[in-house]
Amino acid sequence: MALSLEVNKYEFIASICRDSFEEFVKRFWECVPGAGKLKWNWHLSLFCEEFERIVRRVIVGLPREHDEVINVPPGTSKSTIFSILGPAWC
């Protein structure tokens, strides 16, 4: 008798996206109107890591460590990540 292990593709993707904001951003970037094609750079990983760290603290009820200020030039995707994809991931 063989053991059958079926994996639903969409449940698998959902699981990965729940566990990692960065993976969520990479998967759903092009769903954002006007966002264009994703060109990944190191600063996007930093944005995602910082956002995820803050959100995970809030989820477990820990106090904030500090106020977060993202001070980078226009066109660096901060609005798309923090104001559009961030709340969608939460």
mmCIF file of C-alpha atoms in Angstrom, residues 3 7 24 64 67 81:
data_model
loop_
_atom_site.group_PDB
_atom_site.id
_atom_site.type_symbol
_atom_site.label_atom_id
_atom_site.label_comp_id
_atom_site.label_asym_id
_atom_site.label_seq_id
_atom_site.Cartn_x
_atom_site.Cartn_y
_atom_site.Cartn_z
ATOM 1 C CA LEU A 3 1.338 6.462 0.808
ATOM 2 C CA VAL A 7 -0.242 19.027 -2.109
ATOM 3 C CA PHE A 24 4.197 37.690 -0.498
ATOM 4 C CA ARG A 64 6.945 48.738 19.868
ATOM 5 C CA ASP A 67 8.904 54.612 15.738
ATOM 6 C CA ILE A 81 5.309 47.876 0.135
#
